[in-house]
mmCIF file of C-alpha atoms in Angstrom:
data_model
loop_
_atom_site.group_PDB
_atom_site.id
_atom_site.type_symbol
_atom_site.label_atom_id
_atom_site.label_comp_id
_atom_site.label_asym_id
_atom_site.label_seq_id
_atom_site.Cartn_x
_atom_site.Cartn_y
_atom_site.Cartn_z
ATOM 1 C CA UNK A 102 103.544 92.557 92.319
ATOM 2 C CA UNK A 103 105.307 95.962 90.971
ATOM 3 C CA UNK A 104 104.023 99.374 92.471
ATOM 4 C CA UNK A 105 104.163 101.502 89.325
ATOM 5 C CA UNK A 106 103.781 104.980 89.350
ATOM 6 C CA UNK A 107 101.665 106.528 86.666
ATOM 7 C CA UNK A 108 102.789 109.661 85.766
ATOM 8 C CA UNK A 109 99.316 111.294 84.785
ATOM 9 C CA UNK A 110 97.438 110.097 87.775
ATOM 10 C CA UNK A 111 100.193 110.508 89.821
ATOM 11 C CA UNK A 112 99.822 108.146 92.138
ATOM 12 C CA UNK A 113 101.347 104.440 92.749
ATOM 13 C CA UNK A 114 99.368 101.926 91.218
ATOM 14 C CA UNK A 115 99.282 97.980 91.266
ATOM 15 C CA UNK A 116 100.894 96.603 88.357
ATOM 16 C CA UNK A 117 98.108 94.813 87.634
ATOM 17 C CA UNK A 118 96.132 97.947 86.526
ATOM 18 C CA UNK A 119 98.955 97.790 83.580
ATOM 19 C CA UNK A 120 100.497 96.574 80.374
ATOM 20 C CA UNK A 121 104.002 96.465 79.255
ATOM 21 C CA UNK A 122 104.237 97.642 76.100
ATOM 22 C CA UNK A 123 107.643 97.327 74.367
ATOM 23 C CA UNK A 124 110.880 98.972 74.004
ATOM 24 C CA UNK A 125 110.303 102.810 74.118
ATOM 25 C CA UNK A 126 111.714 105.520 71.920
ATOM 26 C CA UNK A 127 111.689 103.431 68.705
ATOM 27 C CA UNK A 128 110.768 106.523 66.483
ATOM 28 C CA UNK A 129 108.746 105.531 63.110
ATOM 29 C CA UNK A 130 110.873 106.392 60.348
ATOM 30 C CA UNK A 131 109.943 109.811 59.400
ATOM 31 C CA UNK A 132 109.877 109.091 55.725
ATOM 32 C CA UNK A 133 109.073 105.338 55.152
ATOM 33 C CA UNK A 134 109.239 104.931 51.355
ATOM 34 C CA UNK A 135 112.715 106.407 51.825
ATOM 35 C CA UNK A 136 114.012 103.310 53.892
ATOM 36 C CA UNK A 137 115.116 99.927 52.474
ATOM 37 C CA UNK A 138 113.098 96.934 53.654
ATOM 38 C CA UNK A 139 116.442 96.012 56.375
ATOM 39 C CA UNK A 140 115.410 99.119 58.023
ATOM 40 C CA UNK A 141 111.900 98.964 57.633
ATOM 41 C CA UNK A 142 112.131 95.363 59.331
ATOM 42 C CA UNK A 143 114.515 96.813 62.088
ATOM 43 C CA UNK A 144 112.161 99.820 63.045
ATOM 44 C CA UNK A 145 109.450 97.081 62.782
ATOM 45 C CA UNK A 146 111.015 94.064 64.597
ATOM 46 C CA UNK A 147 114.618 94.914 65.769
ATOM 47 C CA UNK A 148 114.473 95.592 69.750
ATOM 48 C CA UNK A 149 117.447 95.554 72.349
ATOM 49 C CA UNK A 150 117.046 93.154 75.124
ATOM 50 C CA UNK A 151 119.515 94.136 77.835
ATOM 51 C CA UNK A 152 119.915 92.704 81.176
ATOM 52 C CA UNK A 153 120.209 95.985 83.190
ATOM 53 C CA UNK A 154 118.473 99.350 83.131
ATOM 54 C CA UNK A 155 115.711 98.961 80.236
ATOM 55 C CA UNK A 156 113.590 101.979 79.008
ATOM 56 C CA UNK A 157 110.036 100.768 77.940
ATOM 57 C CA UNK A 158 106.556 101.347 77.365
ATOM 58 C CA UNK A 159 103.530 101.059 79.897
ATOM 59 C CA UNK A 160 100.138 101.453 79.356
ATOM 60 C CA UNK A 161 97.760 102.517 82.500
ATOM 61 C CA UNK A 162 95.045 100.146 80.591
ATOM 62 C CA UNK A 163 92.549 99.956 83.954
ATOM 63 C CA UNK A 164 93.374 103.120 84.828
ATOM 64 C CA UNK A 165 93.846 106.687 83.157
ATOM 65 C CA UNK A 166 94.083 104.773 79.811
ATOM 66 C CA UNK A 167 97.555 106.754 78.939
ATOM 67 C CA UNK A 168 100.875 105.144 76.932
ATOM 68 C CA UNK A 169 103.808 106.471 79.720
ATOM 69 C CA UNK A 170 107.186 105.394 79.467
ATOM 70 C CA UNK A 171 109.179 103.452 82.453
ATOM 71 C CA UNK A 172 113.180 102.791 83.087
ATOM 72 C CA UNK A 173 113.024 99.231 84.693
ATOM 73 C CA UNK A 174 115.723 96.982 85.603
ATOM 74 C CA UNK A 175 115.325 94.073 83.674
ATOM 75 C CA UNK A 176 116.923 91.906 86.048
ATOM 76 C CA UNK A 177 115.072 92.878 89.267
ATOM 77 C CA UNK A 178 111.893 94.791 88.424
ATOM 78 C CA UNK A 179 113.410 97.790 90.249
ATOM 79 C CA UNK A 180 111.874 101.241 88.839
ATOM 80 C CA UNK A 181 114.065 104.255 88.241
ATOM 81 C CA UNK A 182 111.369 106.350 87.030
ATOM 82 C CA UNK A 183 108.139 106.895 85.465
ATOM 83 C CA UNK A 184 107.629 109.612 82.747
ATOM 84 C CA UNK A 185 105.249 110.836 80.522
ATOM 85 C CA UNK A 186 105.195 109.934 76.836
ATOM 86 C CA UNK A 187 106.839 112.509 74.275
ATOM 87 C CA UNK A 188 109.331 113.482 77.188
ATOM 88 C CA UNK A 189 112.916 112.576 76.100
ATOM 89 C CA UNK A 190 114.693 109.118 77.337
ATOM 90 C CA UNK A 191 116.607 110.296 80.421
ATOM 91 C CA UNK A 192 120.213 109.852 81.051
ATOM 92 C CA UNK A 193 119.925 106.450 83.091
ATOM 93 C CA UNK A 194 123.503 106.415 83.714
ATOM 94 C CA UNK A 195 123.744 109.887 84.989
ATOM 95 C CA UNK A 196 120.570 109.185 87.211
ATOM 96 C CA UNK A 197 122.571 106.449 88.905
ATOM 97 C CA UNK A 198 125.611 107.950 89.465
ATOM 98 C CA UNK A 199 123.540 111.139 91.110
ATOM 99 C CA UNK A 200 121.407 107.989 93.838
ATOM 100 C CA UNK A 201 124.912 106.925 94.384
ATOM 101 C CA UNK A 202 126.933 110.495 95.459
ATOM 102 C CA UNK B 136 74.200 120.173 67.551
ATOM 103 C CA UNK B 137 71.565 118.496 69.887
ATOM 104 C CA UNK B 138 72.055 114.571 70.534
ATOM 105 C CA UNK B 139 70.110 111.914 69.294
ATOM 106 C CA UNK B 140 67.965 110.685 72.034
ATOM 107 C CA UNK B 141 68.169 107.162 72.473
ATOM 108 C CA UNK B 142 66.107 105.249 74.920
ATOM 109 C CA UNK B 143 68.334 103.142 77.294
ATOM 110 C CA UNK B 144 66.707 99.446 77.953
ATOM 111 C CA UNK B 145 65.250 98.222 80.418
ATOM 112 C CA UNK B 146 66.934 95.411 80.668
ATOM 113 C CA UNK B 147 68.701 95.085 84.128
ATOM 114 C CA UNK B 148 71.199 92.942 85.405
ATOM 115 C CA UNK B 149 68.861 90.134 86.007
ATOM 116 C CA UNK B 150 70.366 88.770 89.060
ATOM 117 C CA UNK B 151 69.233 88.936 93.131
ATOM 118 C CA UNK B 152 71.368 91.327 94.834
ATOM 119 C CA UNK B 153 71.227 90.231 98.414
ATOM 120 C CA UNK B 154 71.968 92.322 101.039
ATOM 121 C CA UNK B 155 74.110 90.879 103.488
ATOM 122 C CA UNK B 156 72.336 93.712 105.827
ATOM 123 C CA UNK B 157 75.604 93.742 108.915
ATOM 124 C CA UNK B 158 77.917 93.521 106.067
ATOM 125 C CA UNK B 159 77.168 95.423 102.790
ATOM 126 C CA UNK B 160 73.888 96.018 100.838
ATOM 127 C CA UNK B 161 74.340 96.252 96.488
ATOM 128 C CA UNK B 162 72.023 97.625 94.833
ATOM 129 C CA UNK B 163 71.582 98.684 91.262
ATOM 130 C CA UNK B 164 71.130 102.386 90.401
ATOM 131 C CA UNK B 165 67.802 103.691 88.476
ATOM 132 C CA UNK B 166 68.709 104.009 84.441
ATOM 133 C CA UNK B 167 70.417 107.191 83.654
ATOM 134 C CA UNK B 168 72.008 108.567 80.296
ATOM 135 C CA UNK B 169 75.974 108.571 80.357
ATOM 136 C CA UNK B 170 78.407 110.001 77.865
ATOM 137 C CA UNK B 171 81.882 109.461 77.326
ATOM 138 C CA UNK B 172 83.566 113.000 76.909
ATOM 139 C CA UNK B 173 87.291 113.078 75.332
ATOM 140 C CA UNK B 174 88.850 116.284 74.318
ATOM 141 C CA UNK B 175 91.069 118.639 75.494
ATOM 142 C CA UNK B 176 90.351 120.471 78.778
ATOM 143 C CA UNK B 177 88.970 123.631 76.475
ATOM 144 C CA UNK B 178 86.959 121.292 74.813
ATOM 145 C CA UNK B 179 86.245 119.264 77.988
ATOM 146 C CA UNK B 180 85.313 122.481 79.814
ATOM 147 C CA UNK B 181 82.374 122.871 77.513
ATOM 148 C CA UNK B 182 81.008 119.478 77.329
ATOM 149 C CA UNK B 183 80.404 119.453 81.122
ATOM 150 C CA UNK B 184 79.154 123.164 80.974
ATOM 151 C CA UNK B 185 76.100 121.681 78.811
ATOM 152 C CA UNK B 186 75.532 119.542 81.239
ATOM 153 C CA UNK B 187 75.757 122.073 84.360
ATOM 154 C CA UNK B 188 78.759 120.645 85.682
ATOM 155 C CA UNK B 189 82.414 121.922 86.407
ATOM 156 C CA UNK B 190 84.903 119.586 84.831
ATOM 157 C CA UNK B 191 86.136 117.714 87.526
ATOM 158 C CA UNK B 192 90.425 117.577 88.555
ATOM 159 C CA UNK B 193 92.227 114.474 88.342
ATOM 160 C CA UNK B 194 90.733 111.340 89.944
ATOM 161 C CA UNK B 195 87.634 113.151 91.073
ATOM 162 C CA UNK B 196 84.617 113.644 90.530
ATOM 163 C CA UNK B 197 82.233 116.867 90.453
ATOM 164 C CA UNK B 198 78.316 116.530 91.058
ATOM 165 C CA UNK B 199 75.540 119.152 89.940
ATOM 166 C CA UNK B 200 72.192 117.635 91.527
ATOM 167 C CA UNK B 201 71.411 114.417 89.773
ATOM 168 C CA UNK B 202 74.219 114.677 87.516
ATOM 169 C CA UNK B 203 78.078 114.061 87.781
ATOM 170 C CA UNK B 204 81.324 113.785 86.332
ATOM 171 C CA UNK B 205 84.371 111.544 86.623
ATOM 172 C CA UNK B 206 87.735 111.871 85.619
ATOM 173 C CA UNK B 207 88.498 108.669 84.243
ATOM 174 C CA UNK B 208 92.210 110.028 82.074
ATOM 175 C CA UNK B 209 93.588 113.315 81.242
ATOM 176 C CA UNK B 210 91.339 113.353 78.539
ATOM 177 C CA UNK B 211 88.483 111.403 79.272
ATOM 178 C CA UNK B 212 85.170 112.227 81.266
ATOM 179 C CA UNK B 213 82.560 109.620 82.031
ATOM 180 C CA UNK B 214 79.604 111.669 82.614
ATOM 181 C CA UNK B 215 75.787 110.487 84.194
ATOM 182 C CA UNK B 216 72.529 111.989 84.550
ATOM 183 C CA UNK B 217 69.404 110.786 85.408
ATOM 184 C CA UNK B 218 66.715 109.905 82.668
ATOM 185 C CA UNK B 219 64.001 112.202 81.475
ATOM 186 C CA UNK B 220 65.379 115.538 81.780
ATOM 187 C CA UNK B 221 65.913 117.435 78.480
ATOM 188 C CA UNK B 222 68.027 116.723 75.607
ATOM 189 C CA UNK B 223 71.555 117.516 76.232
ATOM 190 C CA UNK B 224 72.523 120.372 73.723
ATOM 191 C CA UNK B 225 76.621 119.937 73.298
ATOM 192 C CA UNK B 226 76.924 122.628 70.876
ATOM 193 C CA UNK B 227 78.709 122.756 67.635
ATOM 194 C CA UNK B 228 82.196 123.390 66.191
ATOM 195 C CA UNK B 229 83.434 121.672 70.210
ATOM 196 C CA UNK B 230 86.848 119.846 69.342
ATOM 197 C CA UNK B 231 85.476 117.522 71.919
ATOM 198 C CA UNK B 232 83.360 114.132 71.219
ATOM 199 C CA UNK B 233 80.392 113.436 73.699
ATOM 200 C CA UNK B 234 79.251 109.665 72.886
ATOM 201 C CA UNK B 235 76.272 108.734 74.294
ATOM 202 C CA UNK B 236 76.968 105.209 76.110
ATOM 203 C CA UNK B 237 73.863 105.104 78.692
ATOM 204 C CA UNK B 238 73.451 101.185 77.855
ATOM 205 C CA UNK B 239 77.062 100.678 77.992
ATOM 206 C CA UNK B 240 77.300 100.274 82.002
ATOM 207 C CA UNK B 241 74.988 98.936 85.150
ATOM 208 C CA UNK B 242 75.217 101.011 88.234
ATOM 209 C CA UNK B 243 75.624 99.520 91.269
ATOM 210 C CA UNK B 244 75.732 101.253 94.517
ATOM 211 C CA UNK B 245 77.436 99.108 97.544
ATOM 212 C CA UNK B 246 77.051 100.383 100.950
ATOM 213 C CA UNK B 247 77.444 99.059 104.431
ATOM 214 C CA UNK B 248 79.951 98.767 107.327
ATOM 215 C CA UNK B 249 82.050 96.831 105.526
ATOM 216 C CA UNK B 250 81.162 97.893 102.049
ATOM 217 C CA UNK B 251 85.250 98.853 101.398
ATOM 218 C CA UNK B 252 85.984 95.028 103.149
ATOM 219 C CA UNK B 253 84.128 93.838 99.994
ATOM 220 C CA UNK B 254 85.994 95.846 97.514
ATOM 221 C CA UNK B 255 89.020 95.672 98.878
ATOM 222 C CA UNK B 256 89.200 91.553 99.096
ATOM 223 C CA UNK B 257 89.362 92.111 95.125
ATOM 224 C CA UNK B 258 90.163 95.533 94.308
ATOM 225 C CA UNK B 259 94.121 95.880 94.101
ATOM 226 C CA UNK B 260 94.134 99.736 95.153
ATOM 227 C CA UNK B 261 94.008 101.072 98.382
ATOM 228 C CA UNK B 262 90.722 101.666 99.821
ATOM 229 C CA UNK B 263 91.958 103.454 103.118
ATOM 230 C CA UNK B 264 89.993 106.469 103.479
ATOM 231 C CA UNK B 265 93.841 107.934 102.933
ATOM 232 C CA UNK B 266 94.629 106.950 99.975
ATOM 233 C CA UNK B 267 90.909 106.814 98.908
ATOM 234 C CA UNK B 268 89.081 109.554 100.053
ATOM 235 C CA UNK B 269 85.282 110.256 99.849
ATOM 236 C CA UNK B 270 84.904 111.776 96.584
ATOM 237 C CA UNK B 271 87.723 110.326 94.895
ATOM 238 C CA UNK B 272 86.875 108.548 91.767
ATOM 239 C CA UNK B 273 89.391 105.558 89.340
ATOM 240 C CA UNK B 274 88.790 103.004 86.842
ATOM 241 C CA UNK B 275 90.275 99.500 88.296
ATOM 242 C CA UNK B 276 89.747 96.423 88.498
ATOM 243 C CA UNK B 277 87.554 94.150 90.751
ATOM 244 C CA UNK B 278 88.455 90.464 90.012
ATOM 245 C CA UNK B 279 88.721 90.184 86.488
ATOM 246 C CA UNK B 280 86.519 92.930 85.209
ATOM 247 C CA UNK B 281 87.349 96.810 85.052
ATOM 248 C CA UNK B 282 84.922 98.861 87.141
ATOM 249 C CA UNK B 283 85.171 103.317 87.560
ATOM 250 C CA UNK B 284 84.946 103.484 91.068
ATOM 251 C CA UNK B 285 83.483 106.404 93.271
ATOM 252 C CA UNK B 286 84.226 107.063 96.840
ATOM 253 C CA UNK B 287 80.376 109.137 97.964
ATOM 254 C CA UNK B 288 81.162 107.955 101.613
ATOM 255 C CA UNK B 289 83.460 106.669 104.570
ATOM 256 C CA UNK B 290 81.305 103.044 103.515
ATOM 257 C CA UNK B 291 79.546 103.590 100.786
ATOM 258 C CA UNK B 292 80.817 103.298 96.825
ATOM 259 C CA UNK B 293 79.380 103.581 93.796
ATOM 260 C CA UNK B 294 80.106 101.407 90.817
ATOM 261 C CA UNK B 295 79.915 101.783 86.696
ATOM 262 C CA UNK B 296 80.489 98.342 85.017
ATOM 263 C CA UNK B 297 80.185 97.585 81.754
ATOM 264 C CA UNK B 298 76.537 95.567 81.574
ATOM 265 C CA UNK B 299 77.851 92.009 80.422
ATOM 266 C CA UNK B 300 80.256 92.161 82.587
ATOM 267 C CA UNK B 301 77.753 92.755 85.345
ATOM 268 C CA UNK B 302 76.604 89.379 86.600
ATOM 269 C CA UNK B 303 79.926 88.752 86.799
ATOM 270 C CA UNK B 304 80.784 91.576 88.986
ATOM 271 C CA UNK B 305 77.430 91.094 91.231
ATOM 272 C CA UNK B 306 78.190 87.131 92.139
ATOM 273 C CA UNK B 307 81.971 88.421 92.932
ATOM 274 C CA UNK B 308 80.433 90.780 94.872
ATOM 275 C CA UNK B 309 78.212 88.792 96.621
ATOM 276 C CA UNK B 310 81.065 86.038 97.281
ATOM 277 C CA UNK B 311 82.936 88.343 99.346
ATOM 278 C CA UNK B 312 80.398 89.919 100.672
ATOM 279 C CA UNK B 313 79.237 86.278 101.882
ATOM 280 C CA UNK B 314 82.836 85.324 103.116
ATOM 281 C CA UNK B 315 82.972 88.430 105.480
ATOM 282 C CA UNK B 316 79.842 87.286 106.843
ATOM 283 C CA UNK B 317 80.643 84.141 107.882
ATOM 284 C CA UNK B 318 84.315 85.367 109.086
ATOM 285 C CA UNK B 319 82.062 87.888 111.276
ATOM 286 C CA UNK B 320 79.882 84.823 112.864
ATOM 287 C CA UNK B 321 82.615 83.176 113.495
#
């Protein structure tokens, strides 16, 4: 079981009290009679799947209720970080060079 | 803008609660009006004003004699009071919403010696007095149903489930509370 921490109750919850939610930052086309179907379909369907560092979407469902977003390595469940939705995607690689030095 | 009253039933939760009296005693709390507050903190501040009560800080609750508050979300109250006292008056022009939802949960209160052994054999949060202090307050999870839990003492909790999810809750209660029992005659 993951310890997740949610960043609006602030506190380390069991992973239970939560549901994965998708790839984060996909941004909803600001105008979307100005995009072609292909890019309607991509903003609607198109997601990466990498093995490594992976920034997604929780939801504290049995808890606080809140959407947050999570960097999670795909591989091994490790969690980077927890932040707040509407925050920008952080710089994942810079964060691991910085827990390296 | 004054609410529509609406009589909660009387139905309760139609089960025995036994009190497994070394271990942990459930009972379920007298009827009382609840409303579901969402808003911003502004808006959130008034809503529990008109009910007499300070809007309570993350994972906590705030009590005003009979009545109380719970933080259930940044934006999300789950207020109680007891029945019979006068019609809540909100106010108007709020960029709150206070929904009436008295029917929509059971209280239970659970108290004992080992009322947080119960909890804890299916609550996945931690129920030290640490981590969980008295006067703390969280929607989870016991077993499979989703429960706001409050911390009013070292052993004693009280619970807000939704009703049909109640009997549920009670015989999953009453299972553990049954295990520990026989683990302590052992």
């Amino acid at each position: 079981m993951l310890n997740i921490r949610c960043p609006y109750c602030e506190e380390d919850r069991p992973e239970i009290e939560f549901r994965n939610a998708g790839e984060a930052h996909i941004a909803r086309p600001d105008e979307p009679d100005r995009v072609d179907d292909r890019q309607w379909a991509d903003f609607l369907y198109t997601r990466d799947n990498p093995k490594g560092w992976h920034a997604e979407r929780w939801r504290h469902v049995h808890g606080c209720g809140r959407f947050f977003n999570a960097v999670r390595h795909s591989v091994d469940d490790r969690i980077l970080l927890t932040y707040k939705a509407g925050e920008p995607k952080p710089d994942i690689e810079r964060m691991l060079r910085e827990r390296e030095a | 803008m004054v609410e529509r009253r609406v009589e909660p039933s009387t139905a309760t939760v139609g089960l025995m609660l036994p009190a497994f009296a070394d271990v942990a005693a459930l009972t379920q709390t007298e009827r009382a009006e609840r409303w579901t507050l969402r808003g911003p903190d502004a808006a959130l501040d008034g809503l529990c004003a008109a009910l007499g009560l300070a809007r309570p800080q993350r994972l906590r609750a705030t009590v005003a004699g009979s009545r109380a508050a719970f933080w259930l979300g940044p934006d999300e109250i789950l207020a109680l009071a007891e029945l019979g006292a006068a019609p809540v008056d909100f106010g108007a022009g709020s960029d709150g919403a206070a929904v009436e939802v008295g029917d929509k949960f059971v209280g239970l209160d659970l108290a004992g010696r080992r009322a947080d052994a119960v909890l804890a054999s299916h609550c996945p949060q931690n129920l030290s007095l640490a981590a969980f202090p008295v006067g703390k307050v969280s929607r989870t999870l016991y077993a499979k149903v989703e429960i706001v839990l409050w911390r009013r003492g070292a052993s004693s909790f009280r619970i807000e489930v939704v009703r049909s999810f109640a009997p549920y809750l009670v015989a999953a209660l009453t299972a553990a509370a049954e295990d520990l029992a026989a683990l302590d005659r052992r």
